[in-house]
Tab-separated table of C-alpha atoms in Angstrom:
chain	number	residue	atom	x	y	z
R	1318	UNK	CA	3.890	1.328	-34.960
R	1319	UNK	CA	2.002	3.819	-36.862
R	1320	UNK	CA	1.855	7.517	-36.292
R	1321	UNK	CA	-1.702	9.672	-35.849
R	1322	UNK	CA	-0.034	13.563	-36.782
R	1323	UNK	CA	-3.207	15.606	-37.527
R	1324	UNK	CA	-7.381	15.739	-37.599
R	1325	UNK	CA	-9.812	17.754	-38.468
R	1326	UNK	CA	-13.073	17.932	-39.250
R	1327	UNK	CA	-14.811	19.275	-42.566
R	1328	UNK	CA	-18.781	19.602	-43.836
R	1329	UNK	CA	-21.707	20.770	-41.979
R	1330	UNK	CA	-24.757	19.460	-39.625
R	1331	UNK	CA	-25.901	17.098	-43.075
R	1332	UNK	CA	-22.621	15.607	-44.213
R	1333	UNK	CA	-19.326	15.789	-41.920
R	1334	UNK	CA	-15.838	14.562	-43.074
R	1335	UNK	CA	-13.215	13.229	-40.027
R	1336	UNK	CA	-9.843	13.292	-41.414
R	1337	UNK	CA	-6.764	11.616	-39.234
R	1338	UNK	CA	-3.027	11.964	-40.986
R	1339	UNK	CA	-1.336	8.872	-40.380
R	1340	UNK	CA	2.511	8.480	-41.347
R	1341	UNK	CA	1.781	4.912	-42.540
R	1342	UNK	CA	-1.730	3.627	-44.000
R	1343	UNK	CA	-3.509	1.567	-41.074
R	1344	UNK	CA	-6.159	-1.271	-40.659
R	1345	UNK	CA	-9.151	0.084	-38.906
R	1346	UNK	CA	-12.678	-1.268	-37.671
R	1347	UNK	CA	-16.112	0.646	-37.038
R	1348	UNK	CA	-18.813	0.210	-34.174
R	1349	UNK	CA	-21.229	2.165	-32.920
R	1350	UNK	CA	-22.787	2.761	-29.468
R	1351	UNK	CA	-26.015	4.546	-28.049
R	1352	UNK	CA	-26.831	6.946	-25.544
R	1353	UNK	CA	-24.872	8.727	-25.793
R	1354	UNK	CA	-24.260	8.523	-29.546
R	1355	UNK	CA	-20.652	7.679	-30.162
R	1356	UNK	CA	-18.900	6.300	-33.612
R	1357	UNK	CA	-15.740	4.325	-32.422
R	1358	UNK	CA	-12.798	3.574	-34.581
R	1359	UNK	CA	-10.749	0.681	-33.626
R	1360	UNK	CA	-6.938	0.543	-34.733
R	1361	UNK	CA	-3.420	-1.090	-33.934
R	1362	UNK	CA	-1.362	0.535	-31.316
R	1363	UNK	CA	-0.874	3.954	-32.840
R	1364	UNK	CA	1.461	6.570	-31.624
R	1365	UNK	CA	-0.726	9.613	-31.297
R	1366	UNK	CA	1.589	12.748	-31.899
R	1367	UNK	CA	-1.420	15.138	-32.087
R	1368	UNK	CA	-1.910	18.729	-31.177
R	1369	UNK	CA	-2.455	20.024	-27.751
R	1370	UNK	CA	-7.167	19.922	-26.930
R	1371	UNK	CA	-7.013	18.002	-30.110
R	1372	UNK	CA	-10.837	16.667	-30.093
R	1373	UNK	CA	-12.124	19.001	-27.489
R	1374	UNK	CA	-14.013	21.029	-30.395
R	1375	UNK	CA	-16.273	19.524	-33.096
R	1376	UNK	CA	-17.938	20.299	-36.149
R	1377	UNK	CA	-21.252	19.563	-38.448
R	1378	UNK	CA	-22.597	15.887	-36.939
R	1379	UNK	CA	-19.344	15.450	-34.421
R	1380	UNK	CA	-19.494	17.049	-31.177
R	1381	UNK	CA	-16.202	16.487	-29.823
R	1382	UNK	CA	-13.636	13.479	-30.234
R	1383	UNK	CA	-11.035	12.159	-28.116
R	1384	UNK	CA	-8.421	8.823	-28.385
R	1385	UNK	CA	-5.557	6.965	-26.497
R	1386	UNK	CA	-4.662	2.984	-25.967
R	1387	UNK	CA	-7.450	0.549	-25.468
R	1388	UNK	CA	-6.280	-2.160	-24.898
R	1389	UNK	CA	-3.005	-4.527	-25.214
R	1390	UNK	CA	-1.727	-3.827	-28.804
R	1391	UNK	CA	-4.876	-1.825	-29.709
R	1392	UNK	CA	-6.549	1.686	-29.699
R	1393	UNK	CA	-9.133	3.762	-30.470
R	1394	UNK	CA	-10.828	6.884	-31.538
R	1395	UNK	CA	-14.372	7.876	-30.068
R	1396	UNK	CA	-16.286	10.226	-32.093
R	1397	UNK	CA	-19.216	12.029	-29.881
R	1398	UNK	CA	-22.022	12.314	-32.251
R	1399	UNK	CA	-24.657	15.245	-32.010
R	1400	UNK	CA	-27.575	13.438	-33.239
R	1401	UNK	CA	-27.495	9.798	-35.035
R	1402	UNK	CA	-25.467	9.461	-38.358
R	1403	UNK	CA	-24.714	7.040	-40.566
R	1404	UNK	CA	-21.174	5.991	-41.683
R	1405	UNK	CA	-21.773	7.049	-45.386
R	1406	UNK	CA	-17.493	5.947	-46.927
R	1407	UNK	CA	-14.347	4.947	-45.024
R	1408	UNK	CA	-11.116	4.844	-46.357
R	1409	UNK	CA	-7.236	4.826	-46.332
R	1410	UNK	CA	-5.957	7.319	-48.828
R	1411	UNK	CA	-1.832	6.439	-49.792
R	1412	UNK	CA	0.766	8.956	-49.176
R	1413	UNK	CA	1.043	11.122	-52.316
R	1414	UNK	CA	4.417	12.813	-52.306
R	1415	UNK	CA	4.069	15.039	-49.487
R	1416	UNK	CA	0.790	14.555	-48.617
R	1417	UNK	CA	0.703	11.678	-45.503
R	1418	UNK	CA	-1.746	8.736	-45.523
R	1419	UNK	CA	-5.134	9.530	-44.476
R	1420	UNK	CA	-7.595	7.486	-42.764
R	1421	UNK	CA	-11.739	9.307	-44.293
R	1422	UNK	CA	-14.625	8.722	-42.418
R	1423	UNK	CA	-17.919	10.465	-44.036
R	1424	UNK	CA	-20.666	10.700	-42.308
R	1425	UNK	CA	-24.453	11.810	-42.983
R	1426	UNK	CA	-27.163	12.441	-41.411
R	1427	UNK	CA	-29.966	9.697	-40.792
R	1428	UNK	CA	-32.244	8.630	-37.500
R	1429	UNK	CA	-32.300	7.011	-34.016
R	1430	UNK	CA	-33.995	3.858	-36.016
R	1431	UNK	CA	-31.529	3.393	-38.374
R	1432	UNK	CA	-28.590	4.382	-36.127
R	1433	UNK	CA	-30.032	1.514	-33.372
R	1434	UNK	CA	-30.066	-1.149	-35.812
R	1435	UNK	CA	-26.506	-0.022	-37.004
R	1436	UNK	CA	-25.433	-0.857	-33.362
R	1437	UNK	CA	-26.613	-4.429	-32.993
R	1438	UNK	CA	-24.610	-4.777	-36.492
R	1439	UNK	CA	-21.557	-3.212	-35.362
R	1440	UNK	CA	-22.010	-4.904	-31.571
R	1441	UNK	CA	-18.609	-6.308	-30.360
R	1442	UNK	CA	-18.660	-9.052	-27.558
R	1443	UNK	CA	-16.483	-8.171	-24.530
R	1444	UNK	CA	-14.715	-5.256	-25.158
R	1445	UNK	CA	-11.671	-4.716	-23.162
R	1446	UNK	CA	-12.582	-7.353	-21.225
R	1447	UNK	CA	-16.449	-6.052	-19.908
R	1448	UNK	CA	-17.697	-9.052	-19.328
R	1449	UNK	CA	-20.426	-8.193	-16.769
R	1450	UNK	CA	-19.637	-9.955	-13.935
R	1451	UNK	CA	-21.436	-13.137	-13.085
R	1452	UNK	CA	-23.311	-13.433	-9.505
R	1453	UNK	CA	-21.317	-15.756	-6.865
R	1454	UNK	CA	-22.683	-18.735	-5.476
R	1455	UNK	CA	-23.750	-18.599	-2.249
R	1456	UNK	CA	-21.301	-18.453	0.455
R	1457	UNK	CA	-18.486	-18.782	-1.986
R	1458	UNK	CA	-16.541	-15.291	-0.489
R	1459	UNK	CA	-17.525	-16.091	3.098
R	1460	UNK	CA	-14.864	-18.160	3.770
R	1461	UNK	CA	-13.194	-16.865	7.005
R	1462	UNK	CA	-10.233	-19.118	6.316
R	1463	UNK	CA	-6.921	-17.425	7.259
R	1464	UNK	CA	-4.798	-16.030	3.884
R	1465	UNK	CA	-0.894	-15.933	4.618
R	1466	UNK	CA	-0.767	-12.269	3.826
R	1467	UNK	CA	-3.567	-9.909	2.966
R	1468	UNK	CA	-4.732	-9.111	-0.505
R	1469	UNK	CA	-4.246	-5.768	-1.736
R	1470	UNK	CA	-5.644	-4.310	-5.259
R	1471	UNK	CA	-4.474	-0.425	-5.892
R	1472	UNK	CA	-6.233	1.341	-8.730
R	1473	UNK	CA	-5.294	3.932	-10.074
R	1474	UNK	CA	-7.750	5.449	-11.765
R	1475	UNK	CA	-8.666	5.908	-15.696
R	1476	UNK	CA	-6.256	4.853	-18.269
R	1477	UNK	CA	-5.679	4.832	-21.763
R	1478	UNK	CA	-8.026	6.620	-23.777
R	1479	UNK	CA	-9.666	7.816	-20.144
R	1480	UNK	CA	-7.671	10.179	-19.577
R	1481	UNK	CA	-9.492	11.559	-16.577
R	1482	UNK	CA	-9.426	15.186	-15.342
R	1483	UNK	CA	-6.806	17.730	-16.906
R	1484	UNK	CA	-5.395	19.770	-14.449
R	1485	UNK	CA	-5.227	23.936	-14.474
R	1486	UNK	CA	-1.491	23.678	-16.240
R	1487	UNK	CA	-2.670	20.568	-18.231
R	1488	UNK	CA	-1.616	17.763	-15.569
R	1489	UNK	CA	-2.952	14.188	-16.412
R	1490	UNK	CA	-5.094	12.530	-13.673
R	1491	UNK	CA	-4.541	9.254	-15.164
R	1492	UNK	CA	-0.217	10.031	-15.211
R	1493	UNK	CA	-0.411	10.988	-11.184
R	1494	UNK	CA	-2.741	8.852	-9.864
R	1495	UNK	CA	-0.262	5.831	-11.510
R	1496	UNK	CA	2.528	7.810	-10.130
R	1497	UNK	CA	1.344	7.782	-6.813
R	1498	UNK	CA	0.138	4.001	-7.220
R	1499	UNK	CA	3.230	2.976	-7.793
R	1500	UNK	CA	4.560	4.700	-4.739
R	1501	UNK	CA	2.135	3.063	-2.431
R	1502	UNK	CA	3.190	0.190	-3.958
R	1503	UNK	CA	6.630	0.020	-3.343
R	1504	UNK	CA	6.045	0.892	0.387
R	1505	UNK	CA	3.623	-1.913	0.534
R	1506	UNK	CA	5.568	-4.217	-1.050
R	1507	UNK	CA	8.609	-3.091	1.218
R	1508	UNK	CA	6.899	-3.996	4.750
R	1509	UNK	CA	6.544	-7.607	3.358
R	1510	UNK	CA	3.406	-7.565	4.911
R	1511	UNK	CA	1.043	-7.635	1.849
R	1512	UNK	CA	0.128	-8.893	-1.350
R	1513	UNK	CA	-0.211	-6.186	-3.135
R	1514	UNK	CA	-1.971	-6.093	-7.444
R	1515	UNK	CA	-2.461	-3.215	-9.362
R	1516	UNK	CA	-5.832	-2.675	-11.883
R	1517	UNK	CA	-3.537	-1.486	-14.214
R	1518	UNK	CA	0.712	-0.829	-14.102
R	1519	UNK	CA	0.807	1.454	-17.347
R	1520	UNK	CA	-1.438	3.791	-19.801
R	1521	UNK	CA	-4.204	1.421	-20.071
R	1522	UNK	CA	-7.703	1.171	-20.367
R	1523	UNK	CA	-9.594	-1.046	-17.379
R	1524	UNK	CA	-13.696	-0.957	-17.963
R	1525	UNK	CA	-15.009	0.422	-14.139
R	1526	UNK	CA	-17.102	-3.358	-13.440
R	1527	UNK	CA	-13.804	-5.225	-14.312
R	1528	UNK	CA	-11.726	-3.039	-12.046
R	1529	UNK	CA	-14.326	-4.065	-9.285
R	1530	UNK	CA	-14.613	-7.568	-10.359
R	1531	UNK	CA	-10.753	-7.749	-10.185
R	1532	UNK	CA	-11.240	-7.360	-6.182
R	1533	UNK	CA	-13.524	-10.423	-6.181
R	1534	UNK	CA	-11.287	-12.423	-8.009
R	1535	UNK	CA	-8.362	-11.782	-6.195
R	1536	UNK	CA	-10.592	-12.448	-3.182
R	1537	UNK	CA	-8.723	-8.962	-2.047
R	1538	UNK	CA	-8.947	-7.741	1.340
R	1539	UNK	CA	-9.228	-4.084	0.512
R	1540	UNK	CA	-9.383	-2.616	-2.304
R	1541	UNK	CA	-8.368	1.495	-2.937
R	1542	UNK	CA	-9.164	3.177	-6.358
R	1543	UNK	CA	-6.762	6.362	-6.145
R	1544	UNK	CA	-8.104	9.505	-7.880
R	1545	UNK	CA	-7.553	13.210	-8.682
R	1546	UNK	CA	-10.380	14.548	-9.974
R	1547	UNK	CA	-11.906	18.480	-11.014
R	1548	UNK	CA	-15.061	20.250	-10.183
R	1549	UNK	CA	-17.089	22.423	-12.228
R	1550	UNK	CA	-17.660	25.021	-9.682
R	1551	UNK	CA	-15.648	26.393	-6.927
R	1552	UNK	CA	-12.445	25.312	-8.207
R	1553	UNK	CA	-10.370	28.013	-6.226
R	1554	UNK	CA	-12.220	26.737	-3.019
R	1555	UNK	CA	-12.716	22.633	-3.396
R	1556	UNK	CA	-9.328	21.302	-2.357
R	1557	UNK	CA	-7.713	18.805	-0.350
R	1558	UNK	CA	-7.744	15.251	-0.136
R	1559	UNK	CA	-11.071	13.367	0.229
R	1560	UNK	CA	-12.015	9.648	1.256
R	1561	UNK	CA	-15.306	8.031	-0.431
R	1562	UNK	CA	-17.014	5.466	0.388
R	1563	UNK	CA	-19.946	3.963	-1.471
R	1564	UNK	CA	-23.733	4.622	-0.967
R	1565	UNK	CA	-27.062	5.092	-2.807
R	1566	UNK	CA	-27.474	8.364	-2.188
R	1567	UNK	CA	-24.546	10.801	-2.467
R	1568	UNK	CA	-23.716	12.518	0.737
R	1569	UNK	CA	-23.413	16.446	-0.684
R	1570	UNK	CA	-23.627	18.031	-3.936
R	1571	UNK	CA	-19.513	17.471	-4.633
R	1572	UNK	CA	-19.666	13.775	-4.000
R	1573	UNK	CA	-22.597	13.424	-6.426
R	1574	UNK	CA	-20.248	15.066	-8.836
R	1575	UNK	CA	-17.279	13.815	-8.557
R	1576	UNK	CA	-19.611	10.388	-8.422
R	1577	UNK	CA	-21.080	10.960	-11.761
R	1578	UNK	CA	-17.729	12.053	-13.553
R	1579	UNK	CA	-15.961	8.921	-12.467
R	1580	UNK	CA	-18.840	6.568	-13.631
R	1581	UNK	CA	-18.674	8.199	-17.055
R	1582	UNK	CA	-15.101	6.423	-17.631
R	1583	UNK	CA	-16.627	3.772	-19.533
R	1584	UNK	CA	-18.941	6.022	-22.076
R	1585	UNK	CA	-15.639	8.438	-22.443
R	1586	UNK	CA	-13.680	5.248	-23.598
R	1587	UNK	CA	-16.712	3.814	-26.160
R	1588	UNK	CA	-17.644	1.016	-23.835
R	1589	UNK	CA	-20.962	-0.337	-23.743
R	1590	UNK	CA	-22.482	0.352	-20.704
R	1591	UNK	CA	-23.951	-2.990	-19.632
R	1592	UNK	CA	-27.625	-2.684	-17.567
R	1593	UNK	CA	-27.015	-2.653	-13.809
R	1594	UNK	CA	-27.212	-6.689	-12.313
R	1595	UNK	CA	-30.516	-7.943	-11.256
R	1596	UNK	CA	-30.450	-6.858	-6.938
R	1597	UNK	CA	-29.492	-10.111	-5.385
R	1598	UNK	CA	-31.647	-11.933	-3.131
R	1599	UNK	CA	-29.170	-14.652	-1.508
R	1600	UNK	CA	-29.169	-13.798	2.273
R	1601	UNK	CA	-26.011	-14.236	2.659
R	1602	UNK	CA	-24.481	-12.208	-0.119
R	1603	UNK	CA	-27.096	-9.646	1.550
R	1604	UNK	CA	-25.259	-10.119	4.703
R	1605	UNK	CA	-21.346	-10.048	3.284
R	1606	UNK	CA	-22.538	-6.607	1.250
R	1607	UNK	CA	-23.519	-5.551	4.798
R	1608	UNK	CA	-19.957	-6.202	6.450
R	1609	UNK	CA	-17.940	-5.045	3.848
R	1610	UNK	CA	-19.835	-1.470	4.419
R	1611	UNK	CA	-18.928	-1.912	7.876
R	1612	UNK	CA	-15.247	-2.510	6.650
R	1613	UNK	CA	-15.407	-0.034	4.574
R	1614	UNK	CA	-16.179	2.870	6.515
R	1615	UNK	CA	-14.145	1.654	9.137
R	1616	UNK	CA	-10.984	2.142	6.617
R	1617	UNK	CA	-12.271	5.082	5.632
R	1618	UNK	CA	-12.393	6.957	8.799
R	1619	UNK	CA	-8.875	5.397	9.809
R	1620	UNK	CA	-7.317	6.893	6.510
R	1621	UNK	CA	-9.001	10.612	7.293
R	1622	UNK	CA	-7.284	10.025	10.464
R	1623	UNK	CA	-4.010	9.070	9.084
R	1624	UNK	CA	-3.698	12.035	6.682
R	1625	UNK	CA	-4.403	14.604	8.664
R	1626	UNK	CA	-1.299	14.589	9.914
R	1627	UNK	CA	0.034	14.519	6.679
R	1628	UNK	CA	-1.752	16.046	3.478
R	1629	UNK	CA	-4.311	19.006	4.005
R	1630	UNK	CA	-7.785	17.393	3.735
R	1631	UNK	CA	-11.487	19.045	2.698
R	1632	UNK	CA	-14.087	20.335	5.010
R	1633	UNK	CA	-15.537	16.819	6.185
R	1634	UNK	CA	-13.046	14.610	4.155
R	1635	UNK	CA	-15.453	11.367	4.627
R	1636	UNK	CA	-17.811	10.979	1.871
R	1637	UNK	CA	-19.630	9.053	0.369
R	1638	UNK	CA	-21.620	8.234	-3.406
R	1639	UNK	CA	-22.880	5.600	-6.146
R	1640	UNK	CA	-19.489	4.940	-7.267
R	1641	UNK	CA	-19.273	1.934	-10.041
R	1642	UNK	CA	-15.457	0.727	-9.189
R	1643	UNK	CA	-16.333	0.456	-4.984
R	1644	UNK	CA	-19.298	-2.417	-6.001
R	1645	UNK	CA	-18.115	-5.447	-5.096
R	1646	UNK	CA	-20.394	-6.918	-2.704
R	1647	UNK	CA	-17.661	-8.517	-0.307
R	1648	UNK	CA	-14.574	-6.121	-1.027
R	1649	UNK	CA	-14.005	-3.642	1.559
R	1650	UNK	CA	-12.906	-0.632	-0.703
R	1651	UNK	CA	-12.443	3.376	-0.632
R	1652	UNK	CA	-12.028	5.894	-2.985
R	1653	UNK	CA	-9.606	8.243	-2.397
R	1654	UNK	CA	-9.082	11.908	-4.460
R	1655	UNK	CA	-5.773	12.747	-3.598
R	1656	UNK	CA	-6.834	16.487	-4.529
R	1657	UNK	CA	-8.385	18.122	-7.239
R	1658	UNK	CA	-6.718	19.321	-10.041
R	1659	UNK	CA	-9.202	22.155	-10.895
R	1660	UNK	CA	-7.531	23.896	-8.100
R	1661	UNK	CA	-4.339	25.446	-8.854
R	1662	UNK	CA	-2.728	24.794	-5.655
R	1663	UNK	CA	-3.677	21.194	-5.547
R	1664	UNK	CA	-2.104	20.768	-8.956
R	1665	UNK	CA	1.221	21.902	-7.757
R	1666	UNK	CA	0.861	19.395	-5.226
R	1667	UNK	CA	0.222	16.574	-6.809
R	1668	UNK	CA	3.155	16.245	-9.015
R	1669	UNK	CA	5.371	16.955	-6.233
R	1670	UNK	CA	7.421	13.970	-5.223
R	1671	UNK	CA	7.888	14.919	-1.613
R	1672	UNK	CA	4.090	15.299	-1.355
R	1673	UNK	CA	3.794	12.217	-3.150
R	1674	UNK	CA	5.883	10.267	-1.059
R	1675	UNK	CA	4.956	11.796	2.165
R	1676	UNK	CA	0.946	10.799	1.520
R	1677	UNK	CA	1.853	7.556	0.029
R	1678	UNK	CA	3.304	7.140	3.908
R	1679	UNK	CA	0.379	8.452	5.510
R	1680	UNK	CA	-1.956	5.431	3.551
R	1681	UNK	CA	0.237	2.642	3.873
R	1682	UNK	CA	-0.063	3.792	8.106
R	1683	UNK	CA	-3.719	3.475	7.711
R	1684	UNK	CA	-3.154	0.406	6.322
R	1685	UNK	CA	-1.339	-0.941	8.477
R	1686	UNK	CA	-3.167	0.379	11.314
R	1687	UNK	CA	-6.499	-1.402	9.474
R	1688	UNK	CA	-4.671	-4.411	9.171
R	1689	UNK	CA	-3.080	-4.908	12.870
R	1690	UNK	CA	-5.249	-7.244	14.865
R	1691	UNK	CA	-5.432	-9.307	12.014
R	1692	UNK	CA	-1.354	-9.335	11.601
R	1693	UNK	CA	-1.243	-9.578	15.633
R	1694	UNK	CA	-3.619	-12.544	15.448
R	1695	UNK	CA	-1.669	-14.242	12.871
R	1696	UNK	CA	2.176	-13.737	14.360
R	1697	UNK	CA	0.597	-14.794	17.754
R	1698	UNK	CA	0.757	-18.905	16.367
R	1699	UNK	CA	4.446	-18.516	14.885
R	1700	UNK	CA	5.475	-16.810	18.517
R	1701	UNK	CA	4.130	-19.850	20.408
R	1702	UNK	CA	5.582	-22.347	17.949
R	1703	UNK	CA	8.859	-20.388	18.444
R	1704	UNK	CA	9.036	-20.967	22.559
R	1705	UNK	CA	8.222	-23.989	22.294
């Protein structure tokens, strides 16, 4: 596996120069995406041994840069571009005695014409696996017959190249959010009362409608993406855990926040950002969207209730927003921030792993608490069959 050891960034606003020091030349492919602007450079697995806030500043026509895994074997760079440009030259350069191999990109200057029509050239089919996710027949997820166990999918939130908030001290969201997955997990898995999948198990990238669609294809019972997100303002007062569930219309100014920084995963990792599926008509996918809010918030307010005996929570911890990952039409599904890592406090927190353990308790209780008249219901047969 090749190594990524430096960048930078050289020219001005007409003609800018990205420069990545590689410890072996590499094989690389160039797409481009719209609104926002973004150059993305697609490589093998790399091992990126870069500076600390490497990419958080840019230069000339590139606004800021980030990269990470992609997918299975592959990742990527994602240059934010300032205004449309046109990929002038790209190149390896050899290792010249001590001088690594380089991988150029130059870029100049052109317009939104020219950069659109560079897109539909550069267009790649499916990437990562965003396939938008095709309509169900009618009736096909209202079948009410009885599963052995019930289904289960944990996500744990961004991945990969996404790496999600950074924390006061520099703590990953995507690292403790998989952390604390894992834990839930384990206790899940433990009760042998569940089925339990995971959107991701390592330092992947998982497109938001695919994490969603996962649910429906599992036919999963519940479904809980697990986050730890920042805000931009307030950060020494907004703390605690929260529960969301999902609505049109955010319910405060937070939730709308914290709604619109999670549904920017995609853009962040150079996805395409498919247009939003046609509303459906069918009745009675109208009806099962209907009971799975009722599901939903039902969860919801038996997980608040759970952890406040366990984690401290924020002032009303019940929310709710337009989040992408909770829109599967017959999934019951929450979101939960397990704190908020622009708060110092919360930080400390969340890579503790007594605090871990003791919340990853406190949900797998509301879970099981969710979960009990259907358990009860389903014992009740093997009981009888048992005196008999």
């Amino acid at each position: 596996m090749a190594a990524a050891t430096d960048a930078r960034i050289a020219g001005d606003e007409s003609r800018t120069r990205f420069i990545l020091d590689v410890d072996a030349p590499v094989t690389f492919s160039i797409s481009k995406l719209a609104d926002p602007y973004r150059l993305i450079i697609d490589l093998p697995a790399m091992d990126f041994r870069l500076p600390p806030r490497a990419g958080d500043e840019g230069r000339g026509l590139i606004k800021a840069w980030r990269y990470g895994s992609f997918a299975a074997g592959k990742s990527r760079i994602v240059l934010d571009l300032r205004e449309p440009a046109d990929l002038d030259k790209s190149f390896v350069l050899p290792a010249v005695e001590d001088q690594p191999a380089r991988l150029v990109l130059d870029l100049v200057k052109s317009d939104r014409e020219k950069f659109l029509a560079a897109v539909e050239a550069t267009r790649q089919p499916d990437q990562a696996g965003d396939a938008a996710p095709v309509a169900a027949p009618k009736g096909d997820r209202l079948d009410t017959a009885a599963k052995t166990r019930p289904v289960i999918l944990l996500d744990a939130g961004h991945g990969g190249i996404d790496t999600g908030a950074v924390g006061v001290h520099g703590t990953l969201e995507k690292a403790v959010v998989l952390d604390f997955t894992n834990e839930l997990k384990r206790k899940l898995e433990a009760s042998g009362r569940y089925t339990v999948h995971m959107t991701r198990e390592g330092d992947t990238f998982v497109p938001l409608r695919k994490r969603a669609a996962m649910g429906r294809e599992l036919k999963a019972d519940l479904l809980i993406s697990i986050h730890a997100d920042s805000v931009r303002s307030g950060t020494d007062i907004v703390r605690g855990a929260t529960v969301y569930t999902l609505s049109d219309k955010a319910s405060d100014d937070v939730a709308a926040q914290i709604a619109e920084s999670e549904n920017l995963s995609d853009v962040i990792a150079g996805v395409e950002l498919n247009q939003e599926p046609a509303e459906v008509t069918d009745i009675l996918i109208d009806l099962a969207r209907r009971e799975t809010k009722v599901f939903s918030i039902h969860f919801a307010r038996t997980l608040v209730e759970e952890l406040k005996s366990a984690v401290k929570l924020i002032n009303n911890p019940h929310r709710s927003a337009g989040f992408v990952v909770l829109k599967a039409h017959d999934v019951p599904s929450v979101l939960v921030e397990l704190g908020y890592l622009s708060n110092e406090h919360d930080e400390k927190l969340l890579i503790s792993e007594e605090w871990r353990t003791r919340t990853a308790t406190a949900v797998a209780e509301a879970i099981d608490t969710f979960f009990q008249p259907r358990l009860a219901m389903e014992k009740a047969p093997a009981v009888q069959a048992t005196a008999q």
